[in-house]
Amino acid sequence: MNLDTYKKKSPWILHYNCGSCNGCDIEILAALAPKYDLERFGILNNGNPKQADIFLVTGALTYRSRARLIELYKQIPEPKVVVALGSCTCTGGVFRDMYNVENGIDSFIPVDVYIPGCAASPELIIDGIIKAIDILEAKTNEKEKVKKDFT
Amino acid sequence: MPKKSINIPIGSQHISLLEPVRFKFTTENEKIVGIDWDVGFVHRGIEKACTQKFEYKQVGYVVARVCGLCAITHSLAYTYAIEQLLGLELNKKIQYLRVLMLELDRIHSHMLCLSHTVENAGFEAMFMKIMNDREAIMQLQEAISGNRIQFDYISVGGVNRDIDKAIEKQILKEVQILDHKIDDLIEAFETNWSLSLKFKGIGVLSKEDAYIYNAMGPLARATGARIDTRLESNVMPHKEVGYETILFEGGDIYARNMVRLYEIKNSIQMVQNIIQGLPEGEIQLKVKGKPKGEALIRLEAPRGEIFYYVRADGGNMLRRVRIKTPTYSQVPTFIKIFKGANYADAPAILASFDPCMSCTAK
């Protein structure tokens, strides 16, 4: 048994707020709390990038956060999935073109799932995470295929 | 041998921090002797956008995005400032609906703070329980305004949605249930022995220091200082709907939690009074003319006093919007409390301040 088998069943989340108004962040908490209960998919909110599989980013990317965002992205091991949560994260939202805002995280790191909404509701968050799990599985299979071809 | 101090950095990304904020604690044998903050990670430049990108009718929805937790207070403070400039006289129904949303927002914000405090003290199960109870309020907010977090409920000259009999019935039923749950929580916070070890006598602020360091909100009221904007300002009809000042002695984390719990009970009482005595009337007044002049507004957000200054010169664009938020004013108080505390208590103390960095950096 290797680690990738378990990864599909229990992906861990790394949450980073790169300039959000807290609206999406408290909806993540609500999604992890008993009513919506994202944890039933084996998902755990973890603070360590080295153990994370899904990178959950909220907020309009500010000038000072971008170096930290890229640093965190680099520290997550492959395969990884990036989820942009909320309108601000996808495009900059209401803060688009302000002097300190970088108009969405996809100009700096590749994004796999976009979740719209201001603030994104817990149902949308769950929907996005389920999509992210599928993408994670596809990426894991691809990696294993490459491994088989070369061994 | 000279004493050695150790620097411990936290942030800007950390599991117990929802927001990007960086601390540098200087510690000597478990005791915090110095603390350095960096709160500027969330700065988005909202004050400039309010005067250069958006017209005065749109700004109410922009300033709501300063903070997701007290969104309603920001848009309310801005709207009252504009209405003062336009000379609008609001009717009772609009005023009461606004107080209703403000108090529901206060309930859910206080409950989030309580759940965070117990989580950072190591009580995961209680965190889940309080978050579960909080969902009732989120559903009420969704029923009234159409959204769970960013309501966009307030517009210049009124509110955007009316409430009907079914929603009134739902509100009364849900807050009645919540009232009993809050009673249980008060009992747990008062009598649980291991909670008291984490909360009683930790992070103490004296009443004199509360005045000297400009504490506000639940942090000040937990020391016995009678500081509440709802007492002083007549902008909103809080006194008509049964507002009471909640004061506690001690100034530790326990007193802050109790102030928040009893304020939730007071807010529930106000919500019930509003629903039972809601007058008839229009929910949106006609807005004529453009704002001209200067206006100052102070309102009580869940964390303390919020202050808005608006200057306009008769055009569609405003000249200046200045926002002063409670967390920004209270940073000196936080540093005062942190000095001399044990490092192991730092997360619980921090959570009990209920800090809001997106408010602070704007």
XYZ file of C-alpha atoms in Angstrom:
513
model
C 0.000 0.000 0.000
C 1.385 3.400 -0.804
C 0.393 6.821 0.432
C -1.502 7.762 -2.734
C -4.182 5.142 -2.034
C -5.150 6.830 1.224
C -4.902 10.304 -0.240
C -8.021 9.727 -2.333
C -10.043 8.751 0.727
C -8.794 11.458 3.031
C -7.460 14.624 1.407
C -6.229 17.286 3.809
C -6.865 20.962 3.326
C -4.504 23.887 3.674
C -6.434 27.133 4.039
C -4.789 30.462 3.301
C -6.446 33.843 3.525
C -4.681 36.204 1.130
C -6.780 39.299 1.762
C -10.337 38.172 2.327
C -13.039 39.976 4.325
C -13.480 36.861 6.568
C -16.829 36.095 4.956
C -15.577 33.057 3.025
C -13.360 31.973 5.933
C -16.230 31.704 8.395
C -18.209 29.835 5.752
C -15.347 27.300 5.607
C -15.714 26.938 9.394
C -19.461 26.514 8.964
C -18.830 23.866 6.285
C -16.562 21.951 8.690
C -19.070 22.285 11.571
C -21.781 19.676 12.262
C -24.575 20.967 10.024
C -22.710 20.691 6.711
C -19.944 18.433 8.021
C -17.271 18.407 5.357
C -15.231 16.184 7.670
C -17.396 13.194 6.707
C -15.326 12.962 3.490
C -12.217 12.445 5.591
C -11.250 16.067 5.136
C -9.224 17.741 7.832
C -8.229 21.385 7.979
C -4.497 21.256 8.496
C -2.022 24.070 8.980
C 1.010 22.354 7.518
C 1.623 22.750 3.762
C 3.849 19.659 3.703
C 0.888 17.439 4.633
C -1.751 19.135 2.495
C -3.393 17.913 -0.723
C -5.972 20.616 -1.410
C -4.962 24.276 -1.270
C -8.019 26.354 -0.370
C -7.400 30.040 -1.039
C -9.747 32.885 -0.088
C -9.564 36.602 -0.624
C -8.535 39.168 -3.161
C -4.810 38.612 -3.532
C -3.049 41.603 -1.965
C 0.402 42.846 -2.859
C 1.954 41.633 0.394
C 0.291 38.191 0.391
C 1.396 37.063 -3.053
C 4.950 36.019 -2.111
C 3.531 33.940 0.771
C 0.900 32.385 -1.501
C 3.539 31.235 -3.992
C 5.785 30.003 -1.156
C 2.928 27.912 0.305
C 2.054 26.558 -3.141
C 5.636 25.473 -3.700
C 5.763 23.679 -0.345
C 2.729 21.445 -1.011
C 3.879 18.092 -2.463
C 2.547 16.824 -5.795
C -0.175 15.917 -6.667
C -2.021 18.989 -5.423
C -5.250 20.772 -6.256
C -5.822 24.514 -5.915
C -9.332 25.746 -5.116
C -10.100 29.459 -5.505
C -12.929 30.217 -3.071
C -15.114 33.266 -3.608
C -15.478 35.935 -6.264
C -12.502 37.944 -4.984
C -10.150 34.972 -5.300
C -11.346 34.083 -8.793
C -11.202 37.540 -10.389
C -10.593 40.186 -7.750
C -14.354 40.729 -7.392
C -15.397 44.096 -6.038
C -11.744 44.900 -5.324
C -10.625 44.422 -8.943
C -8.086 46.986 -10.157
C -7.522 48.559 -6.769
C -3.953 49.709 -6.220
C -3.040 46.946 -3.782
C -4.934 44.029 -5.371
C -3.586 41.578 -7.953
C -6.890 40.541 -9.627
C -7.280 36.902 -8.716
C -4.799 34.215 -7.777
C -4.705 32.565 -11.215
C -2.208 35.111 -12.493
C 0.311 33.649 -10.013
C -0.532 29.970 -9.430
C -2.554 27.470 -11.536
C -6.132 27.061 -10.281
C -8.133 23.825 -10.736
C -11.525 24.688 -9.224
C -13.220 28.093 -9.126
C -16.002 28.583 -6.559
C -18.072 31.756 -7.154
C -20.151 33.692 -4.642
C -19.850 36.557 -2.203
C -19.690 34.961 0.280
C -19.622 31.415 -1.164
C -22.218 29.359 0.700
C -21.226 26.096 2.454
C -23.139 24.093 -0.184
C -20.990 25.628 -2.922
C -17.839 24.964 -0.890
C -18.762 21.291 -0.481
C -19.525 21.061 -4.199
C -16.146 22.580 -5.068
C -14.232 20.309 -2.694
C -15.923 17.208 -4.179
C -14.804 18.361 -7.629
C -11.304 18.914 -6.206
C -11.234 15.332 -4.860
C -12.031 14.000 -8.363
C -9.263 16.114 -9.882
C -6.864 14.943 -7.167
C -7.672 11.332 -8.034
C -7.108 11.953 -11.746
C -3.790 13.636 -11.011
C -2.721 10.766 -8.739
C -3.543 8.195 -11.462
C -1.600 10.180 -14.022
C 1.412 10.284 -11.749
C 1.217 6.534 -11.141
C 0.982 5.877 -14.874
C 4.155 7.844 -15.473
C 5.840 5.913 -12.669
C 4.837 2.566 -14.243
C 6.114 3.604 -17.667
C 9.556 4.344 -16.322
C 10.049 1.393 -13.939
C 24.082 34.535 34.030
C 22.132 37.031 31.919
C 18.529 36.191 31.105
C 17.992 34.867 27.638
C 14.865 35.752 25.702
C 13.458 33.626 22.910
C 11.577 34.977 19.902
C 8.582 32.951 18.740
C 6.998 33.966 15.439
C 3.394 33.081 14.569
C 1.925 33.643 11.130
C 1.244 34.968 8.628
C -0.237 31.541 7.872
C -1.087 29.423 10.904
C -3.729 26.845 11.751
C -5.197 28.817 14.676
C -5.299 32.068 12.716
C -8.147 32.621 10.303
C -6.508 35.735 8.979
C -3.036 36.634 7.796
C -1.406 38.415 10.715
C 2.132 38.006 11.942
C 3.120 38.076 15.615
C 6.549 38.058 17.100
C 6.435 37.080 20.762
C 9.527 37.674 22.878
C 9.431 35.230 25.783
C 11.444 34.620 28.921
C 10.731 31.281 30.605
C 7.147 30.925 29.321
C 6.347 34.581 30.128
C 5.688 36.974 27.257
C 7.807 40.089 27.705
C 7.414 41.698 24.322
C 5.134 41.468 21.317
C 5.293 42.828 17.815
C 2.401 42.785 15.335
C 2.167 43.102 11.602
C -1.432 43.529 10.510
C -1.043 44.940 7.014
C -1.455 41.774 4.930
C -5.132 42.392 4.172
C -4.832 45.997 3.017
C -6.888 46.361 -0.155
C -7.239 50.145 -0.390
C -10.974 50.425 0.239
C -10.943 54.068 1.385
C -9.447 55.171 -1.913
C -11.828 53.023 -3.947
C -14.778 54.645 -2.114
C -13.788 58.052 -3.455
C -12.417 57.188 -6.897
C -14.059 54.037 -8.231
C -17.602 53.904 -6.888
C -20.489 56.376 -6.706
C -22.023 57.263 -3.360
C -24.975 54.890 -3.828
C -22.630 51.949 -4.459
C -20.200 52.666 -1.626
C -22.558 51.151 0.983
C -22.069 47.756 -0.663
C -18.308 48.230 -0.990
C -17.709 49.121 2.663
C -19.684 46.006 3.655
C -16.748 44.069 2.149
C -14.372 45.608 4.692
C -15.355 42.821 7.065
C -17.563 39.789 6.605
C -18.427 39.497 10.289
C -19.715 43.018 10.932
C -20.697 43.773 7.331
C -24.045 45.142 8.444
C -22.462 47.641 10.855
C -20.169 49.040 8.175
C -22.935 49.532 5.627
C -25.239 50.930 8.351
C -22.682 53.480 9.550
C -21.994 54.655 6.002
C -25.707 54.822 5.124
C -26.547 56.848 8.251
C -23.771 59.300 7.353
C -25.165 59.769 3.839
C -28.729 60.084 5.165
C -27.532 62.759 7.582
C -26.089 64.696 4.646
C -29.258 64.271 2.574
C -31.495 65.199 5.536
C -33.629 62.054 5.318
C -36.085 61.328 8.153
C -36.485 57.551 8.481
C -39.715 55.956 9.646
C -39.994 53.580 12.590
C -40.257 50.429 10.490
C -36.945 50.980 8.647
C -35.191 51.812 11.922
C -36.546 48.698 13.646
C -35.636 46.388 10.742
C -32.110 47.789 10.800
C -31.765 47.177 14.542
C -33.121 43.651 13.999
C -30.392 42.783 11.499
C -27.693 44.488 13.582
C -28.608 42.463 16.660
C -28.826 39.167 14.737
C -25.364 39.946 13.380
C -24.117 40.631 16.904
C -25.462 37.267 18.112
C -23.703 35.267 15.385
C -20.455 37.238 15.743
C -20.361 36.727 19.524
C -21.083 33.016 19.116
C -18.258 32.671 16.610
C -15.914 34.402 19.054
C -17.002 32.126 21.918
C -16.497 29.024 19.788
C -13.036 30.217 18.799
C -12.085 30.936 22.391
C -13.003 27.444 23.553
C -11.331 25.876 20.508
C -8.064 27.705 21.156
C -8.278 26.588 24.788
C -8.507 22.997 23.533
C -12.242 22.186 23.624
C -13.045 20.875 20.165
C -16.441 19.374 21.070
C -17.742 22.628 22.548
C -16.547 24.489 19.451
C -18.664 22.155 17.312
C -21.661 22.583 19.619
C -21.577 26.395 19.536
C -21.046 26.410 15.754
C -24.063 24.140 15.412
C -26.243 26.421 17.548
C -25.044 29.407 15.512
C -26.496 27.922 12.307
C -30.013 28.877 13.482
C -29.063 32.567 13.342
C -27.389 32.141 9.945
C -30.634 30.654 8.611
C -32.646 33.569 10.000
C -30.286 36.028 8.319
C -30.675 34.128 5.057
C -34.472 34.184 5.400
C -34.550 37.951 6.056
C -31.888 39.231 3.681
C -31.320 36.448 1.141
C -27.677 35.773 1.983
C -25.834 34.205 4.902
C -22.832 36.506 5.263
C -22.742 39.536 2.963
C -26.354 40.644 3.286
C -26.444 43.831 1.188
C -29.638 44.522 3.133
C -29.169 48.245 3.766
C -29.638 50.842 1.032
C -29.640 54.627 1.234
C -33.142 55.561 2.438
C -34.289 52.183 3.669
C -33.804 48.440 3.532
C -33.957 46.155 0.499
C -36.402 43.496 1.702
C -39.519 43.333 3.848
C -40.284 40.513 6.264
C -43.588 38.645 6.220
C -45.597 36.762 8.843
C -43.946 33.391 8.141
C -40.453 34.811 8.711
C -41.604 36.594 11.889
C -42.921 33.296 13.218
C -39.673 31.532 12.290
C -37.574 34.206 14.022
C -39.576 34.026 17.255
C -39.387 30.223 17.293
C -35.652 30.000 16.582
C -34.541 32.682 19.052
C -36.685 31.068 21.759
C -34.813 27.782 21.234
C -31.482 29.605 21.106
C -32.260 31.385 24.377
C -32.431 28.038 26.215
C -29.213 26.880 24.557
C -27.450 30.060 25.695
C -28.662 29.345 29.266
C -26.980 25.930 29.036
C -23.801 27.529 27.713
C -23.754 30.066 30.558
C -24.009 27.184 33.020
C -21.159 25.338 31.279
C -18.919 28.398 31.238
C -19.685 29.128 34.906
C -19.334 25.659 36.364
C -16.968 23.661 34.133
C -13.815 23.214 36.150
C -11.359 22.668 33.289
C -12.755 25.655 31.387
C -12.229 27.794 34.472
C -8.559 26.741 34.596
C -8.095 28.128 31.105
C -10.189 31.258 31.502
C -10.367 32.531 35.096
C -7.660 35.030 35.993
C -5.995 34.779 32.573
C -5.354 37.817 30.396
C -6.484 40.348 32.993
C -7.143 43.994 32.173
C -7.903 46.399 35.037
C -10.659 49.031 34.869
C -8.143 51.904 35.045
C -6.130 50.418 32.185
C -9.305 49.979 30.158
C -9.793 53.752 30.268
C -6.089 54.582 29.816
C -5.542 52.264 26.841
C -8.890 53.037 25.178
C -10.518 49.609 25.408
C -13.989 49.287 23.926
C -16.716 46.754 23.279
C -16.942 43.555 25.364
C -13.269 43.915 26.309
C -14.018 47.146 28.208
C -17.378 46.046 29.602
C -15.730 42.920 31.073
C -13.670 45.205 33.326
C -16.727 47.072 34.603
C -16.097 50.173 32.484
C -19.399 51.539 31.194
C -18.305 52.034 27.558
C -20.944 51.410 24.913
C -21.808 53.554 21.914
C -25.404 52.371 22.121
C -25.695 54.306 25.394
C -24.412 57.571 23.990
C -25.666 57.759 20.437
C -29.266 58.291 19.352
C -28.694 57.225 15.751
C -30.480 53.901 16.266
C -33.471 53.293 18.552
C -31.722 50.790 20.811
C -33.188 52.154 24.029
C -36.774 51.784 22.741
C -36.344 48.071 22.036
C -35.010 47.034 25.425
C -31.269 47.557 25.392
C -29.383 46.962 28.649
C -25.689 47.473 29.345
C -24.004 44.240 30.402
C -21.148 44.805 32.856
C -18.861 42.317 34.552
C -15.992 42.654 36.998
C -12.595 41.031 36.644
C -11.476 41.775 33.115
C -10.210 38.223 32.433
C -11.180 35.855 29.613
C -13.987 34.433 31.751
C -15.548 37.901 32.217
C -15.304 38.593 28.467
C -17.054 35.326 27.684
C -19.797 36.110 30.204
C -20.299 39.616 28.780
C -20.688 38.080 25.320
C -23.113 35.415 26.541
C -25.330 37.893 28.389
C -25.204 40.295 25.444
C -26.500 37.474 23.244
C -29.393 37.078 25.700
C -30.029 40.832 25.615
C -29.938 40.805 21.803
C -32.428 37.926 21.737
C -34.700 39.998 23.999
C -34.383 42.963 21.618
C -35.140 40.791 18.575
C -38.282 39.472 20.286
C -39.394 43.003 21.224
C -38.869 44.242 17.661
C -40.835 41.397 16.070
C -43.704 41.770 18.543
C -43.972 45.525 18.072
C -43.045 45.982 14.397
C -44.921 49.046 13.046
C -46.435 49.353 9.567
C -44.772 51.490 6.935
C -42.702 51.814 3.799
C -39.353 50.033 3.670
C -37.754 52.368 1.110
C -37.971 56.167 1.082
C -37.489 58.338 -2.002
C -33.958 59.745 -2.144
C -33.618 63.217 -3.659
C -30.510 65.303 -4.248
C -26.834 64.614 -3.765
C -24.924 64.551 -0.461
C -23.049 67.718 0.463
C -21.094 68.523 3.615
C -19.475 66.492 6.391
C -20.934 63.778 8.600
C -19.627 61.750 11.568
C -21.288 58.523 12.699
C -20.473 56.232 15.622
C -22.131 52.828 15.983
C -21.556 49.833 18.244
C -20.210 46.906 16.225
C -19.882 43.474 17.923
C -16.255 44.353 18.780
C -16.682 47.966 19.851
C -17.132 51.414 18.426
C -17.069 51.903 14.680
C -16.517 55.392 13.346
C -17.249 56.831 9.908
C -16.369 60.227 8.519
C -17.824 61.164 5.130
C -17.193 64.369 3.178
C -19.021 65.157 -0.043
C -19.281 68.188 -2.274
C -22.580 67.653 -4.066
C -21.399 65.279 -6.786
C -21.875 61.574 -7.397
C -18.393 60.815 -6.074
C -17.438 61.407 -2.440
C -14.454 63.475 -1.388
C -13.353 61.398 1.600
C -14.474 58.294 3.487
C -12.570 57.606 6.706
C -13.176 54.327 8.521
C -11.949 53.690 12.056
C -12.619 50.181 13.268
C -12.649 48.761 16.828
C -9.693 46.370 16.468
C -7.492 49.152 15.116
C -8.179 51.305 18.184
C -7.591 48.462 20.604
C -4.139 47.259 19.531
C -2.445 49.104 22.470
C -4.834 47.343 24.876
C -4.002 43.945 23.358
C -0.270 44.550 23.784
C -0.843 45.640 27.401
C -2.722 42.388 28.174
C -0.217 40.142 26.390
C 2.759 41.442 28.354
C 3.276 39.259 31.420
C 0.919 36.473 30.302
C 2.050 32.872 29.819
C 2.892 31.943 26.253
C 0.711 28.818 26.487
C -2.348 31.049 27.066
C -1.620 33.296 24.090
C -4.008 31.632 21.579
C -6.947 31.699 24.011
C -6.227 35.317 25.003
C -5.987 36.322 21.358
C -9.280 34.626 20.506
C -10.993 36.310 23.463
C -10.144 39.742 21.976
C -12.139 38.750 18.892
C -9.703 40.618 16.626
C -10.615 41.376 13.037
C -7.654 42.016 10.785
C -9.628 42.707 7.630
C -11.282 45.577 9.558
C -7.915 46.810 10.797
C -6.117 46.838 7.457
C -9.138 47.669 5.244
